[in-house]
Amino acid sequence: MSPESLIVWLVIGLIAGWIAGKVVRGTGFGLVGDMVVGIVGAVIAGWLFPQLGIGAILHNAFLNGVISAAVGAIILLVVLRLFKA
């Protein structure tokens, strides 16, 4: 993985984690925690969307990645909050 790819993954994870933190109310996980939630959310969405037959939402790869990762991160946060409570 090139350094540029890693930076893009981190930026997408950060944005997706922030969006998920705003959608799912509660205490945040901090900057690094939000990035981890966003990146894991991207992995979840990357597995779940093809299983459901959902393809690319937009033609812009970056925005598509952010939206997909945010949806996955929201799913992850909801599940984490269910077990945390």
CSV table of N, CA and C in Angstrom, one decimal:
chain,number,residue,atom,x,y,z
A,1,MET,N,0.9,-1.2,0.0
A,1,MET,CA,0.0,0.0,0.0
A,1,MET,C,0.9,1.2,0.0
A,2,SER,N,0.6,2.1,-0.9
A,2,SER,CA,1.4,3.3,-1.0
A,2,SER,C,1.1,4.3,0.1
A,3,PRO,N,2.0,5.2,0.4
A,3,PRO,CA,1.6,6.2,1.4
A,3,PRO,C,0.4,7.1,1.1
A,4,GLU,N,0.2,7.3,-0.2
A,4,GLU,CA,-1.0,8.1,-0.6
A,4,GLU,C,-2.2,7.3,-0.3
A,5,SER,N,-2.3,6.0,-0.6
A,5,SER,CA,-3.4,5.2,-0.3
A,5,SER,C,-3.7,5.2,1.2
A,6,LEU,N,-2.7,5.0,2.0
A,6,LEU,CA,-2.9,5.0,3.4
A,6,LEU,C,-3.5,6.3,3.9
A,7,ILE,N,-3.0,7.4,3.4
A,7,ILE,CA,-3.6,8.7,3.8
A,7,ILE,C,-5.0,8.9,3.4
A,8,VAL,N,-5.4,8.4,2.2
A,8,VAL,CA,-6.8,8.4,1.7
A,8,VAL,C,-7.6,7.6,2.6
A,9,TRP,N,-7.2,6.4,3.0
A,9,TRP,CA,-7.9,5.5,3.9
A,9,TRP,C,-8.1,6.2,5.2
A,10,LEU,N,-7.1,6.8,5.8
A,10,LEU,CA,-7.2,7.5,7.1
A,10,LEU,C,-8.2,8.7,7.0
A,11,VAL,N,-8.1,9.4,5.9
A,11,VAL,CA,-9.0,10.6,5.7
A,11,VAL,C,-10.5,10.1,5.6
A,12,ILE,N,-10.7,9.1,4.8
A,12,ILE,CA,-12.0,8.5,4.7
A,12,ILE,C,-12.5,7.9,6.0
A,13,GLY,N,-11.7,7.2,6.7
A,13,GLY,CA,-12.0,6.7,8.1
A,13,GLY,C,-12.4,7.8,9.1
A,14,LEU,N,-11.6,8.9,9.0
A,14,LEU,CA,-11.8,10.0,9.9
A,14,LEU,C,-13.2,10.7,9.6
A,15,ILE,N,-13.4,10.9,8.4
A,15,ILE,CA,-14.7,11.6,8.0
A,15,ILE,C,-15.9,10.6,8.3
A,16,ALA,N,-15.7,9.4,8.0
A,16,ALA,CA,-16.8,8.4,8.2
A,16,ALA,C,-17.1,8.2,9.7
A,17,GLY,N,-16.0,8.2,10.5
A,17,GLY,CA,-16.2,8.1,11.9
A,17,GLY,C,-16.8,9.3,12.5
A,18,TRP,N,-16.5,10.5,12.0
A,18,TRP,CA,-17.1,11.7,12.5
A,18,TRP,C,-18.6,11.7,12.2
A,19,ILE,N,-18.9,11.4,10.9
A,19,ILE,CA,-20.3,11.3,10.5
A,19,ILE,C,-21.1,10.4,11.4
A,20,ALA,N,-20.5,9.2,11.6
A,20,ALA,CA,-21.2,8.2,12.4
A,20,ALA,C,-21.4,8.6,13.8
A,21,GLY,N,-20.4,9.3,14.3
A,21,GLY,CA,-20.5,9.8,15.7
A,21,GLY,C,-21.6,10.9,15.8
A,22,LYS,N,-21.8,11.7,14.8
A,22,LYS,CA,-22.9,12.7,14.8
A,22,LYS,C,-24.3,12.0,14.6
A,23,VAL,N,-24.3,11.0,13.8
A,23,VAL,CA,-25.6,10.3,13.6
A,23,VAL,C,-26.1,9.5,14.8
A,24,VAL,N,-25.1,8.7,15.4
A,24,VAL,CA,-25.4,7.9,16.5
A,24,VAL,C,-24.9,8.7,17.7
A,25,ARG,N,-25.9,9.3,18.4
A,25,ARG,CA,-25.6,10.2,19.6
A,25,ARG,C,-24.9,9.4,20.7
A,26,GLY,N,-24.1,10.1,21.5
A,26,GLY,CA,-23.5,9.6,22.6
A,26,GLY,C,-22.0,10.0,22.7
A,27,THR,N,-21.3,9.4,23.6
A,27,THR,CA,-19.9,9.8,23.7
A,27,THR,C,-19.1,9.3,22.6
A,28,GLY,N,-18.2,10.2,22.1
A,28,GLY,CA,-17.3,9.8,21.0
A,28,GLY,C,-16.1,8.9,21.5
A,29,PHE,N,-15.4,8.5,20.5
A,29,PHE,CA,-14.2,7.7,20.8
A,29,PHE,C,-12.9,8.4,20.7
A,30,GLY,N,-13.0,9.7,20.4
A,30,GLY,CA,-11.8,10.5,20.2
A,30,GLY,C,-11.4,10.4,18.7
A,31,LEU,N,-10.3,11.2,18.3
A,31,LEU,CA,-9.9,11.2,17.0
A,31,LEU,C,-9.5,9.9,16.4
A,32,VAL,N,-8.6,9.2,17.2
A,32,VAL,CA,-8.1,7.9,16.7
A,32,VAL,C,-9.2,6.8,16.7
A,33,GLY,N,-10.0,6.9,17.8
A,33,GLY,CA,-11.2,5.9,17.9
A,33,GLY,C,-12.1,6.1,16.7
A,34,ASP,N,-12.4,7.4,16.4
A,34,ASP,CA,-13.3,7.6,15.3
A,34,ASP,C,-12.8,7.1,14.0
A,35,MET,N,-11.4,7.3,13.8
A,35,MET,CA,-10.8,6.8,12.6
A,35,MET,C,-10.9,5.3,12.5
A,36,VAL,N,-10.7,4.6,13.6
A,36,VAL,CA,-10.8,3.2,13.7
A,36,VAL,C,-12.2,2.7,13.4
A,37,VAL,N,-13.2,3.4,14.0
A,37,VAL,CA,-14.6,3.0,13.7
A,37,VAL,C,-14.9,3.3,12.2
A,38,GLY,N,-14.4,4.4,11.7
A,38,GLY,CA,-14.6,4.6,10.2
A,38,GLY,C,-14.0,3.6,9.3
A,39,ILE,N,-12.8,3.2,9.6
A,39,ILE,CA,-12.1,2.2,8.8
A,39,ILE,C,-12.7,0.8,8.9
A,40,VAL,N,-13.1,0.4,10.2
A,40,VAL,CA,-13.8,-0.8,10.3
A,40,VAL,C,-15.2,-0.7,9.7
A,41,GLY,N,-15.8,0.4,9.7
A,41,GLY,CA,-17.1,0.6,9.0
A,41,GLY,C,-16.9,0.4,7.5
A,42,ALA,N,-15.8,0.9,7.0
A,42,ALA,CA,-15.5,0.7,5.5
A,42,ALA,C,-15.4,-0.8,5.2
A,43,VAL,N,-14.8,-1.5,6.1
A,43,VAL,CA,-14.6,-3.0,5.9
A,43,VAL,C,-16.0,-3.6,6.0
A,44,ILE,N,-16.8,-3.2,6.9
A,44,ILE,CA,-18.2,-3.8,7.1
A,44,ILE,C,-19.0,-3.5,5.8
A,45,ALA,N,-19.0,-2.2,5.4
A,45,ALA,CA,-19.8,-1.9,4.2
A,45,ALA,C,-19.2,-2.6,3.0
A,46,GLY,N,-17.9,-2.7,2.9
A,46,GLY,CA,-17.3,-3.4,1.8
A,46,GLY,C,-17.7,-4.9,1.7
A,47,TRP,N,-18.0,-5.5,2.8
A,47,TRP,CA,-18.5,-6.9,2.8
A,47,TRP,C,-20.1,-6.9,2.6
A,48,LEU,N,-20.7,-6.0,3.3
A,48,LEU,CA,-22.2,-6.0,3.4
A,48,LEU,C,-22.9,-5.6,2.1
A,49,PHE,N,-22.4,-4.5,1.5
A,49,PHE,CA,-23.1,-4.0,0.3
A,49,PHE,C,-23.2,-5.0,-0.8
A,50,PRO,N,-22.1,-5.7,-1.2
A,50,PRO,CA,-22.2,-6.7,-2.2
A,50,PRO,C,-23.1,-7.8,-1.9
A,51,GLN,N,-23.2,-8.2,-0.6
A,51,GLN,CA,-24.1,-9.2,-0.2
A,51,GLN,C,-25.5,-8.8,-0.4
A,52,LEU,N,-25.8,-7.5,-0.3
A,52,LEU,CA,-27.2,-7.0,-0.5
A,52,LEU,C,-27.4,-6.6,-1.9
A,53,GLY,N,-26.4,-6.7,-2.7
A,53,GLY,CA,-26.6,-6.3,-4.1
A,53,GLY,C,-26.5,-4.8,-4.4
A,54,ILE,N,-25.9,-4.1,-3.4
A,54,ILE,CA,-25.8,-2.7,-3.6
A,54,ILE,C,-24.4,-2.4,-4.2
A,55,GLY,N,-24.4,-1.7,-5.3
A,55,GLY,CA,-23.2,-1.3,-6.0
A,55,GLY,C,-22.7,0.1,-5.6
A,56,ALA,N,-22.0,0.7,-6.4
A,56,ALA,CA,-21.5,2.1,-6.2
A,56,ALA,C,-22.7,3.0,-6.1
A,57,ILE,N,-22.7,3.9,-5.1
A,57,ILE,CA,-23.8,4.8,-5.0
A,57,ILE,C,-23.6,6.0,-5.9
A,58,LEU,N,-22.3,6.5,-5.9
A,58,LEU,CA,-22.0,7.7,-6.8
A,58,LEU,C,-20.9,7.3,-7.7
A,59,HIS,N,-20.7,8.2,-8.7
A,59,HIS,CA,-19.6,7.9,-9.6
A,59,HIS,C,-18.2,8.5,-9.1
A,60,ASN,N,-18.3,9.3,-8.0
A,60,ASN,CA,-17.1,9.8,-7.4
A,60,ASN,C,-16.6,8.8,-6.4
A,61,ALA,N,-15.4,8.2,-6.6
A,61,ALA,CA,-14.9,7.1,-5.8
A,61,ALA,C,-14.7,7.6,-4.3
A,62,PHE,N,-14.2,8.8,-4.1
A,62,PHE,CA,-13.9,9.3,-2.8
A,62,PHE,C,-15.2,9.5,-2.0
A,63,LEU,N,-16.2,10.1,-2.6
A,63,LEU,CA,-17.5,10.3,-1.9
A,63,LEU,C,-18.2,9.0,-1.7
A,64,ASN,N,-18.1,8.1,-2.7
A,64,ASN,CA,-18.7,6.8,-2.5
A,64,ASN,C,-18.0,6.0,-1.3
A,65,GLY,N,-16.7,6.2,-1.2
A,65,GLY,CA,-16.0,5.5,-0.1
A,65,GLY,C,-16.4,6.1,1.2
A,66,VAL,N,-16.6,7.4,1.3
A,66,VAL,CA,-17.0,8.1,2.5
A,66,VAL,C,-18.4,7.7,2.9
A,67,ILE,N,-19.3,7.7,2.0
A,67,ILE,CA,-20.7,7.3,2.3
A,67,ILE,C,-20.8,5.8,2.7
A,68,SER,N,-20.1,5.0,2.0
A,68,SER,CA,-20.2,3.5,2.3
A,68,SER,C,-19.5,3.3,3.7
A,69,ALA,N,-18.4,3.9,4.0
A,69,ALA,CA,-17.7,3.8,5.2
A,69,ALA,C,-18.6,4.3,6.4
A,70,ALA,N,-19.2,5.5,6.1
A,70,ALA,CA,-20.1,6.0,7.2
A,70,ALA,C,-21.3,5.1,7.5
A,71,VAL,N,-21.9,4.5,6.5
A,71,VAL,CA,-23.0,3.6,6.7
A,71,VAL,C,-22.5,2.4,7.5
A,72,GLY,N,-21.3,1.9,7.2
A,72,GLY,CA,-20.8,0.8,7.9
A,72,GLY,C,-20.4,1.2,9.3
A,73,ALA,N,-19.9,2.4,9.5
A,73,ALA,CA,-19.5,2.8,10.8
A,73,ALA,C,-20.7,3.1,11.7
A,74,ILE,N,-21.8,3.5,11.1
A,74,ILE,CA,-23.1,3.7,11.8
A,74,ILE,C,-23.6,2.4,12.3
A,75,ILE,N,-23.5,1.4,11.5
A,75,ILE,CA,-23.9,0.0,11.8
A,75,ILE,C,-23.1,-0.5,13.0
A,76,LEU,N,-21.8,-0.3,12.9
A,76,LEU,CA,-20.9,-0.7,13.9
A,76,LEU,C,-21.1,0.0,15.3
A,77,LEU,N,-21.4,1.3,15.2
A,77,LEU,CA,-21.6,2.1,16.4
A,77,LEU,C,-22.9,1.7,17.1
A,78,VAL,N,-24.0,1.4,16.3
A,78,VAL,CA,-25.2,0.9,16.9
A,78,VAL,C,-25.0,-0.4,17.6
A,79,VAL,N,-24.3,-1.3,17.0
A,79,VAL,CA,-24.0,-2.6,17.6
A,79,VAL,C,-23.2,-2.4,18.8
A,80,LEU,N,-22.1,-1.6,18.8
A,80,LEU,CA,-21.3,-1.3,20.0
A,80,LEU,C,-22.1,-0.7,21.1
A,81,ARG,N,-23.0,0.2,20.8
A,81,ARG,CA,-23.9,0.8,21.8
A,81,ARG,C,-24.8,-0.2,22.4
A,82,LEU,N,-25.3,-1.2,21.6
A,82,LEU,CA,-26.2,-2.2,22.2
A,82,LEU,C,-25.5,-3.1,23.2
A,83,PHE,N,-24.2,-3.4,22.9
A,83,PHE,CA,-23.4,-4.2,23.9
A,83,PHE,C,-22.9,-3.4,25.0
A,84,LYS,N,-22.7,-2.1,24.8
A,84,LYS,CA,-22.1,-1.3,25.9
A,84,LYS,C,-23.2,-1.0,27.0
A,85,ALA,N,-24.4,-0.9,26.6
A,85,ALA,CA,-25.5,-0.6,27.5
A,85,ALA,C,-25.9,-1.7,28.4
